[in-house]
PDB file of C-alpha atoms in Angstrom:
ATOM      1  CA  UNK A   1      22.918  21.562 -42.012  1.00 51.00           C
ATOM      2  CA  UNK A   2      26.353  22.682 -43.544  1.00 62.00           C
ATOM      3  CA  UNK A   3      25.446  23.932 -46.808  1.00 74.00           C
ATOM      4  CA  UNK A   4      27.199  27.038 -48.960  1.00 79.00           C
ATOM      5  CA  UNK A   5      24.106  29.354 -48.925  1.00 84.00           C
ATOM      6  CA  UNK A   6      23.963  32.824 -49.837  1.00 82.00           C
ATOM      7  CA  UNK A   7      21.642  35.502 -51.450  1.00 83.00           C
ATOM      8  CA  UNK A   8      22.130  38.310 -53.754  1.00 87.00           C
ATOM      9  CA  UNK A   9      20.223  41.265 -52.425  1.00 85.00           C
ATOM     10  CA  UNK A  10      21.082  43.115 -55.806  1.00 87.00           C
ATOM     11  CA  UNK A  11      18.932  40.652 -57.776  1.00 86.00           C
ATOM     12  CA  UNK A  12      15.652  41.119 -59.026  1.00 86.00           C
ATOM     13  CA  UNK A  13      14.876  37.343 -57.908  1.00 86.00           C
ATOM     14  CA  UNK A  14      13.240  37.427 -54.417  1.00 88.00           C
ATOM     15  CA  UNK A  15      15.160  36.535 -51.640  1.00 89.00           C
ATOM     16  CA  UNK A  16      12.695  33.478 -50.696  1.00 89.00           C
ATOM     17  CA  UNK A  17      13.057  32.153 -54.064  1.00 89.00           C
ATOM     18  CA  UNK A  18      16.966  32.335 -54.126  1.00 88.00           C
ATOM     19  CA  UNK A  19      16.938  30.498 -50.843  1.00 89.00           C
ATOM     20  CA  UNK A  20      14.310  27.572 -52.026  1.00 88.00           C
ATOM     21  CA  UNK A  21      16.169  27.241 -55.130  1.00 87.00           C
ATOM     22  CA  UNK A  22      19.515  26.517 -53.246  1.00 87.00           C
ATOM     23  CA  UNK A  23      17.937  24.074 -50.960  1.00 88.00           C
ATOM     24  CA  UNK A  24      16.228  22.307 -53.923  1.00 84.00           C
ATOM     25  CA  UNK A  25      19.492  22.161 -55.553  1.00 83.00           C
ATOM     26  CA  UNK A  26      20.852  20.601 -52.592  1.00 83.00           C
ATOM     27  CA  UNK A  27      17.946  17.904 -52.280  1.00 78.00           C
ATOM     28  CA  UNK A  28      18.359  17.181 -55.964  1.00 73.00           C
ATOM     29  CA  UNK A  29      22.179  16.696 -55.746  1.00 73.00           C
ATOM     30  CA  UNK A  30      22.167  14.649 -52.508  1.00 71.00           C
ATOM     31  CA  UNK A  31      23.909  17.055 -50.356  1.00 78.00           C
ATOM     32  CA  UNK A  32      20.652  16.951 -48.276  1.00 79.00           C
ATOM     33  CA  UNK A  33      19.720  13.395 -48.081  1.00 76.00           C
ATOM     34  CA  UNK A  34      16.165  11.980 -46.965  1.00 73.00           C
ATOM     35  CA  UNK A  35      16.265  12.446 -43.516  1.00 73.00           C
ATOM     36  CA  UNK A  36      18.183  15.534 -43.101  1.00 79.00           C
ATOM     37  CA  UNK A  37      17.186  18.154 -40.789  1.00 80.00           C
ATOM     38  CA  UNK A  38      17.192  21.882 -41.866  1.00 79.00           C
ATOM     39  CA  UNK A  39      17.769  23.155 -38.512  1.00 73.00           C
ATOM     40  CA  UNK A  40      16.075  26.098 -36.929  1.00 76.00           C
ATOM     41  CA  UNK A  41      14.420  28.632 -38.965  1.00 80.00           C
ATOM     42  CA  UNK A  42      15.585  31.466 -36.703  1.00 82.00           C
ATOM     43  CA  UNK A  43      19.123  30.395 -36.974  1.00 81.00           C
ATOM     44  CA  UNK A  44      18.994  30.151 -40.697  1.00 81.00           C
ATOM     45  CA  UNK A  45      17.360  33.595 -40.908  1.00 85.00           C
ATOM     46  CA  UNK A  46      20.170  35.048 -38.723  1.00 85.00           C
ATOM     47  CA  UNK A  47      23.075  33.245 -40.549  1.00 82.00           C
ATOM     48  CA  UNK A  48      21.742  34.697 -44.146  1.00 84.00           C
ATOM     49  CA  UNK A  49      20.654  37.861 -42.855  1.00 87.00           C
ATOM     50  CA  UNK A  50      16.970  37.367 -43.719  1.00 88.00           C
ATOM     51  CA  UNK A  51      13.869  37.811 -41.733  1.00 89.00           C
ATOM     52  CA  UNK A  52      11.800  34.788 -40.664  1.00 89.00           C
ATOM     53  CA  UNK A  53       8.825  35.027 -43.036  1.00 90.00           C
ATOM     54  CA  UNK A  54      10.994  35.033 -45.537  1.00 90.00           C
ATOM     55  CA  UNK A  55      12.922  31.828 -44.720  1.00 89.00           C
ATOM     56  CA  UNK A  56       9.494  29.983 -43.696  1.00 89.00           C
ATOM     57  CA  UNK A  57       8.321  31.272 -47.444  1.00 90.00           C
ATOM     58  CA  UNK A  58      11.363  29.479 -48.853  1.00 89.00           C
ATOM     59  CA  UNK A  59      10.685  26.287 -46.591  1.00 88.00           C
ATOM     60  CA  UNK A  60       7.087  26.397 -47.276  1.00 87.00           C
ATOM     61  CA  UNK A  61       7.457  26.368 -50.915  1.00 85.00           C
ATOM     62  CA  UNK A  62       9.329  23.098 -50.730  1.00 84.00           C
ATOM     63  CA  UNK A  63       6.936  21.738 -48.507  1.00 81.00           C
ATOM     64  CA  UNK A  64       4.276  22.188 -51.043  1.00 76.00           C
ATOM     65  CA  UNK A  65       6.461  20.536 -53.632  1.00 73.00           C
ATOM     66  CA  UNK A  66       6.837  17.509 -51.313  1.00 71.00           C
ATOM     67  CA  UNK A  67      10.654  17.874 -50.900  1.00 77.00           C
ATOM     68  CA  UNK A  68      10.349  18.833 -47.195  1.00 81.00           C
ATOM     69  CA  UNK A  69       8.042  18.031 -44.224  1.00 78.00           C
ATOM     70  CA  UNK A  70       7.497  19.473 -40.849  1.00 78.00           C
ATOM     71  CA  UNK A  71       7.378  16.888 -38.136  1.00 74.00           C
ATOM     72  CA  UNK A  72       6.196  18.208 -34.775  1.00 74.00           C
ATOM     73  CA  UNK A  73       8.795  17.604 -32.386  1.00 72.00           C
ATOM     74  CA  UNK A  74      11.362  16.867 -34.977  1.00 72.00           C
ATOM     75  CA  UNK A  75      11.510  20.131 -37.302  1.00 77.00           C
ATOM     76  CA  UNK A  76      11.749  20.260 -40.867  1.00 83.00           C
ATOM     77  CA  UNK A  77      12.840  17.365 -42.651  1.00 80.00           C
ATOM     78  CA  UNK A  78      13.859  16.408 -46.156  1.00 80.00           C
ATOM     79  CA  UNK A  79      11.656  13.884 -47.560  1.00 72.00           C
ATOM     80  CA  UNK A  80      12.909  12.937 -50.889  1.00 61.00           C
ATOM     81  CA  UNK A  81      13.906  14.582 -54.277  1.00 56.00           C
ATOM     82  CA  UNK A  82      11.834  14.500 -57.126  1.00 55.00           C
ATOM     83  CA  UNK A  83      12.606  11.986 -59.855  1.00 54.00           C
ATOM     84  CA  UNK A  84      13.201  13.574 -63.189  1.00 52.00           C
ATOM     85  CA  UNK A  85      12.833  10.742 -65.849  1.00 51.00           C
ATOM     86  CA  UNK A  86      14.448  11.023 -69.068  1.00 51.00           C
ATOM     87  CA  UNK A  87      12.522  10.181 -72.206  1.00 52.00           C
ATOM     88  CA  UNK A  88      14.282   7.265 -73.145  1.00 52.00           C
ATOM     89  CA  UNK A  89      13.212   3.539 -73.078  1.00 52.00           C
ATOM     90  CA  UNK A  90      14.276   2.895 -69.549  1.00 57.00           C
ATOM     91  CA  UNK A  91      12.307   1.371 -66.655  1.00 58.00           C
ATOM     92  CA  UNK A  92      10.912   3.342 -63.667  1.00 59.00           C
ATOM     93  CA  UNK A  93      12.876   0.592 -61.374  1.00 56.00           C
ATOM     94  CA  UNK A  94      16.050   1.353 -63.235  1.00 57.00           C
ATOM     95  CA  UNK A  95      15.435   5.281 -63.162  1.00 59.00           C
ATOM     96  CA  UNK A  96      14.841   5.014 -59.583  1.00 59.00           C
ATOM     97  CA  UNK A  97      17.901   3.176 -58.691  1.00 57.00           C
ATOM     98  CA  UNK A  98      20.011   5.579 -60.640  1.00 55.00           C
ATOM     99  CA  UNK A  99      18.523   8.363 -58.686  1.00 54.00           C
ATOM    100  CA  UNK A 100      19.546   6.838 -55.338  1.00 56.00           C
ATOM    101  CA  UNK A 101      15.911   6.386 -54.422  1.00 56.00           C
ATOM    102  CA  UNK A 102      15.834   2.863 -53.099  1.00 66.00           C
ATOM    103  CA  UNK A 103      12.996   1.651 -55.111  1.00 74.00           C
ATOM    104  CA  UNK A 104      10.426  -0.974 -53.629  1.00 86.00           C
ATOM    105  CA  UNK A 105       7.400  -2.803 -55.394  1.00 90.00           C
ATOM    106  CA  UNK A 106       3.981  -4.259 -54.030  1.00 94.00           C
ATOM    107  CA  UNK A 107       2.399  -6.329 -56.602  1.00 95.00           C
ATOM    108  CA  UNK A 108      -1.408  -5.907 -56.060  1.00 96.00           C
ATOM    109  CA  UNK A 109      -2.423  -7.957 -59.452  1.00 95.00           C
ATOM    110  CA  UNK A 110      -0.608 -10.944 -61.192  1.00 96.00           C
ATOM    111  CA  UNK A 111      -3.234 -12.831 -63.201  1.00 96.00           C
ATOM    112  CA  UNK A 112      -4.470 -13.766 -66.594  1.00 96.00           C
ATOM    113  CA  UNK A 113      -7.542 -11.597 -67.987  1.00 96.00           C
ATOM    114  CA  UNK A 114      -9.497 -11.052 -71.121  1.00 96.00           C
ATOM    115  CA  UNK A 115      -7.911  -8.454 -73.467  1.00 94.00           C
ATOM    116  CA  UNK A 116     -10.109  -5.140 -73.639  1.00 94.00           C
ATOM    117  CA  UNK A 117     -10.354  -3.439 -76.877  1.00 93.00           C
ATOM    118  CA  UNK A 118      -7.554  -0.772 -76.240  1.00 92.00           C
ATOM    119  CA  UNK A 119      -5.164  -3.453 -74.842  1.00 93.00           C
ATOM    120  CA  UNK A 120      -5.967  -5.904 -77.719  1.00 93.00           C
ATOM    121  CA  UNK A 121      -5.106  -3.117 -80.188  1.00 91.00           C
ATOM    122  CA  UNK A 122      -1.683  -2.244 -78.300  1.00 91.00           C
ATOM    123  CA  UNK A 123      -0.438  -5.759 -78.198  1.00 92.00           C
ATOM    124  CA  UNK A 124      -1.798  -7.085 -81.572  1.00 90.00           C
ATOM    125  CA  UNK A 125      -3.791  -9.967 -80.065  1.00 91.00           C
ATOM    126  CA  UNK A 126      -7.558 -10.576 -80.482  1.00 91.00           C
ATOM    127  CA  UNK A 127     -10.086  -8.387 -78.329  1.00 92.00           C
ATOM    128  CA  UNK A 128     -11.261 -11.154 -75.404  1.00 94.00           C
ATOM    129  CA  UNK A 129      -8.367 -13.040 -75.599  1.00 94.00           C
ATOM    130  CA  UNK A 130      -6.136 -13.919 -72.742  1.00 96.00           C
ATOM    131  CA  UNK A 131      -3.395 -11.515 -71.895  1.00 96.00           C
ATOM    132  CA  UNK A 132      -1.229 -11.316 -68.432  1.00 96.00           C
ATOM    133  CA  UNK A 133      -1.908  -8.093 -66.111  1.00 97.00           C
ATOM    134  CA  UNK A 134       0.110  -7.032 -63.647  1.00 96.00           C
ATOM    135  CA  UNK A 135      -0.755  -4.170 -61.301  1.00 96.00           C
ATOM    136  CA  UNK A 136       1.965  -2.624 -59.076  1.00 95.00           C
ATOM    137  CA  UNK A 137       2.519  -0.053 -56.810  1.00 94.00           C
ATOM    138  CA  UNK A 138       6.124   1.587 -56.943  1.00 89.00           C
ATOM    139  CA  UNK A 139       7.619   3.165 -53.821  1.00 86.00           C
ATOM    140  CA  UNK A 140      10.717   5.261 -53.018  1.00 79.00           C
ATOM    141  CA  UNK A 141      12.199   5.562 -49.570  1.00 74.00           C
ATOM    142  CA  UNK A 142       8.860   3.907 -48.341  1.00 77.00           C
ATOM    143  CA  UNK A 143       6.831   6.336 -50.103  1.00 81.00           C
ATOM    144  CA  UNK A 144       4.243   5.434 -52.857  1.00 87.00           C
ATOM    145  CA  UNK A 145       5.101   7.486 -56.079  1.00 85.00           C
ATOM    146  CA  UNK A 146       3.659   5.395 -58.853  1.00 90.00           C
ATOM    147  CA  UNK A 147       0.486   2.837 -59.845  1.00 94.00           C
ATOM    148  CA  UNK A 148       1.472   0.834 -62.665  1.00 94.00           C
ATOM    149  CA  UNK A 149      -0.653  -1.560 -64.753  1.00 96.00           C
ATOM    150  CA  UNK A 150       1.112  -3.478 -67.707  1.00 96.00           C
ATOM    151  CA  UNK A 151      -0.515  -6.097 -69.949  1.00 97.00           C
ATOM    152  CA  UNK A 152       1.796  -8.622 -71.827  1.00 96.00           C
ATOM    153  CA  UNK A 153       1.057 -11.256 -74.201  1.00 95.00           C
ATOM    154  CA  UNK A 154       0.687 -14.827 -73.035  1.00 94.00           C
ATOM    155  CA  UNK A 155       3.852 -16.945 -73.079  1.00 89.00           C
ATOM    156  CA  UNK A 156       6.286 -14.177 -73.316  1.00 90.00           C
ATOM    157  CA  UNK A 157       7.828 -14.933 -69.684  1.00 90.00           C
ATOM    158  CA  UNK A 158       7.272 -16.333 -66.633  1.00 89.00           C
ATOM    159  CA  UNK A 159       5.903 -13.284 -64.096  1.00 91.00           C
ATOM    160  CA  UNK A 160       6.557 -14.814 -60.622  1.00 92.00           C
ATOM    161  CA  UNK A 161       5.355 -12.523 -57.876  1.00 94.00           C
ATOM    162  CA  UNK A 162       8.368 -12.351 -55.851  1.00 94.00           C
ATOM    163  CA  UNK A 163      10.527 -11.687 -59.012  1.00 92.00           C
ATOM    164  CA  UNK A 164       8.210  -8.841 -59.754  1.00 92.00           C
ATOM    165  CA  UNK A 165       8.531  -7.397 -56.261  1.00 92.00           C
ATOM    166  CA  UNK A 166      12.519  -7.778 -56.160  1.00 89.00           C
ATOM    167  CA  UNK A 167      13.112  -6.175 -59.476  1.00 87.00           C
ATOM    168  CA  UNK A 168      11.835  -4.327 -62.404  1.00 87.00           C
ATOM    169  CA  UNK A 169       9.673  -5.621 -65.455  1.00 90.00           C
ATOM    170  CA  UNK A 170      12.257  -4.758 -67.881  1.00 89.00           C
ATOM    171  CA  UNK A 171      15.080  -6.600 -66.117  1.00 88.00           C
ATOM    172  CA  UNK A 172      12.829  -9.582 -66.075  1.00 92.00           C
ATOM    173  CA  UNK A 173      12.380  -9.443 -69.674  1.00 91.00           C
ATOM    174  CA  UNK A 174      16.031  -8.895 -70.446  1.00 89.00           C
ATOM    175  CA  UNK A 175      16.949 -11.973 -68.334  1.00 90.00           C
ATOM    176  CA  UNK A 176      14.532 -14.018 -70.437  1.00 91.00           C
ATOM    177  CA  UNK A 177      16.236 -12.975 -73.690  1.00 92.00           C
ATOM    178  CA  UNK A 178      13.784 -10.488 -74.998  1.00 92.00           C
ATOM    179  CA  UNK A 179      15.847  -7.248 -76.390  1.00 90.00           C
ATOM    180  CA  UNK A 180      13.560  -4.299 -76.054  1.00 86.00           C
ATOM    181  CA  UNK A 181      13.992  -2.144 -79.064  1.00 87.00           C
ATOM    182  CA  UNK A 182      11.470   0.746 -79.131  1.00 85.00           C
ATOM    183  CA  UNK A 183       8.130   2.231 -77.524  1.00 86.00           C
ATOM    184  CA  UNK A 184       5.318   4.520 -78.644  1.00 87.00           C
ATOM    185  CA  UNK A 185       4.509   6.621 -75.738  1.00 85.00           C
ATOM    186  CA  UNK A 186       1.969   9.366 -74.439  1.00 87.00           C
ATOM    187  CA  UNK A 187       2.077  11.397 -71.549  1.00 87.00           C
ATOM    188  CA  UNK A 188      -1.005  13.477 -69.951  1.00 91.00           C
ATOM    189  CA  UNK A 189      -2.474  14.460 -66.757  1.00 91.00           C
ATOM    190  CA  UNK A 190      -5.902  13.776 -64.899  1.00 93.00           C
ATOM    191  CA  UNK A 191      -7.441  13.730 -61.681  1.00 94.00           C
ATOM    192  CA  UNK A 192      -6.984  10.817 -59.242  1.00 94.00           C
ATOM    193  CA  UNK A 193      -9.655   8.148 -59.043  1.00 94.00           C
ATOM    194  CA  UNK A 194     -10.685   7.329 -55.675  1.00 94.00           C
ATOM    195  CA  UNK A 195      -8.898   3.964 -55.927  1.00 93.00           C
ATOM    196  CA  UNK A 196      -5.741   5.800 -57.358  1.00 94.00           C
ATOM    197  CA  UNK A 197      -5.934   8.380 -54.601  1.00 93.00           C
ATOM    198  CA  UNK A 198      -6.038   5.681 -51.788  1.00 93.00           C
ATOM    199  CA  UNK A 199      -2.942   3.754 -53.376  1.00 93.00           C
ATOM    200  CA  UNK A 200      -0.606   6.937 -53.730  1.00 92.00           C
ATOM    201  CA  UNK A 201      -1.739   8.375 -50.427  1.00 89.00           C
ATOM    202  CA  UNK A 202      -3.453  11.490 -52.443  1.00 90.00           C
ATOM    203  CA  UNK A 203      -7.168  13.130 -52.312  1.00 91.00           C
ATOM    204  CA  UNK A 204      -9.372  12.053 -54.855  1.00 93.00           C
ATOM    205  CA  UNK A 205      -9.075  14.286 -57.857  1.00 94.00           C
ATOM    206  CA  UNK A 206      -5.644  15.321 -57.143  1.00 91.00           C
ATOM    207  CA  UNK A 207      -3.764  15.939 -60.349  1.00 91.00           C
ATOM    208  CA  UNK A 208      -1.569  13.044 -61.545  1.00 93.00           C
ATOM    209  CA  UNK A 209       0.915  12.525 -64.239  1.00 89.00           C
ATOM    210  CA  UNK A 210      -0.215   9.827 -66.903  1.00 92.00           C
ATOM    211  CA  UNK A 211       2.224   7.811 -69.206  1.00 89.00           C
ATOM    212  CA  UNK A 212       0.665   5.015 -71.972  1.00 91.00           C
ATOM    213  CA  UNK A 213       3.426   2.888 -73.330  1.00 90.00           C
ATOM    214  CA  UNK A 214       3.493   0.362 -76.012  1.00 91.00           C
ATOM    215  CA  UNK A 215       6.968  -1.446 -75.958  1.00 90.00           C
ATOM    216  CA  UNK A 216       8.416  -3.431 -78.882  1.00 91.00           C
ATOM    217  CA  UNK A 217      11.076  -6.054 -79.331  1.00 88.00           C
ATOM    218  CA  UNK A 218      13.891  -6.048 -81.846  1.00 86.00           C
ATOM    219  CA  UNK A 219      11.491  -8.031 -84.118  1.00 85.00           C
ATOM    220  CA  UNK A 220       8.626  -5.655 -83.982  1.00 86.00           C
ATOM    221  CA  UNK A 221       6.506  -7.575 -81.529  1.00 89.00           C
ATOM    222  CA  UNK A 222       4.730  -5.505 -79.057  1.00 91.00           C
ATOM    223  CA  UNK A 223       5.790  -7.200 -75.654  1.00 93.00           C
ATOM    224  CA  UNK A 224       3.961  -4.592 -73.260  1.00 94.00           C
ATOM    225  CA  UNK A 225       1.385  -2.329 -72.708  1.00 95.00           C
ATOM    226  CA  UNK A 226       2.177   0.067 -69.845  1.00 94.00           C
ATOM    227  CA  UNK A 227      -0.699   2.268 -68.423  1.00 94.00           C
ATOM    228  CA  UNK A 228       0.726   4.281 -65.374  1.00 92.00           C
ATOM    229  CA  UNK A 229       0.163   7.099 -62.852  1.00 94.00           C
ATOM    230  CA  UNK A 230       2.663   9.003 -61.135  1.00 90.00           C
ATOM    231  CA  UNK A 231       2.447  11.508 -58.261  1.00 87.00           C
ATOM    232  CA  UNK A 232       3.807  15.026 -59.673  1.00 81.00           C
ATOM    233  CA  UNK A 233       5.227  16.019 -56.441  1.00 75.00           C
ATOM    234  CA  UNK A 234       7.672  12.953 -56.674  1.00 72.00           C
ATOM    235  CA  UNK A 235       7.965  12.697 -60.582  1.00 71.00           C
ATOM    236  CA  UNK A 236       8.648  14.410 -63.768  1.00 69.00           C
ATOM    237  CA  UNK A 237       9.342  13.565 -67.196  1.00 67.00           C
ATOM    238  CA  UNK A 238      12.326  15.427 -68.884  1.00 68.00           C
ATOM    239  CA  UNK A 239      12.394  16.399 -72.657  1.00 60.00           C
ATOM    240  CA  UNK A 240      15.450  17.617 -74.972  1.00 63.00           C
ATOM    241  CA  UNK A 241      13.897  19.631 -77.857  1.00 60.00           C
ATOM    242  CA  UNK A 242      15.939  20.284 -81.026  1.00 61.00           C
ATOM    243  CA  UNK A 243      15.379  23.064 -83.757  1.00 68.00           C
ATOM    244  CA  UNK A 244      14.157  21.160 -86.850  1.00 62.00           C
ATOM    245  CA  UNK A 245      16.730  21.979 -89.465  1.00 55.00           C
TER     246      UNK A 245
END
């Protein structure tokens, strides 16, 4: 690891936190890529003039965030950076590609189902009428990060499983001539169900970020209703807040 690391002993910020912030920034900016090794804790401590417990605390804080992993016989290794998704009408697939995360998709369900009351209300279709249901597991660097459930009106576009695994849903929509215009979205958090925990390699009850979104085309038609859950160690939403004049 050849990073320009330093600590300011006159700062009120704890030394371990200064180090962990610099390492996290190196991961986020790509200076430390997935698979990189941090090297020996003793060497890092000696290089920075820190104690081993201080270095160990800094590294453990990043292990707890899911950015690093300790592998027996290998050492401390960078796993991934957290995807910070801006609040705009974009797809997770596109955001992952833009972040250099090498997205992959496993389609779990691709079928026609009766619309529940919530789905019918979101899409403006009769309750019990047929809608297209797609369930996907989205991965980055081979690790699951989101479980995605989407419902679409029938006849909107051909949802081929191979295409869904090769690219993002919004790209398929744009290729079919659908112009995405706006969306209504809500974000929350809750504990993982047993099924979600198994899919996302989390424990049952682990905290998950949630997102529900209804997307509209340029004619005002609802074209998809998404109900997604994300691992918070891998994913966050970014907001830009403005003072109301």
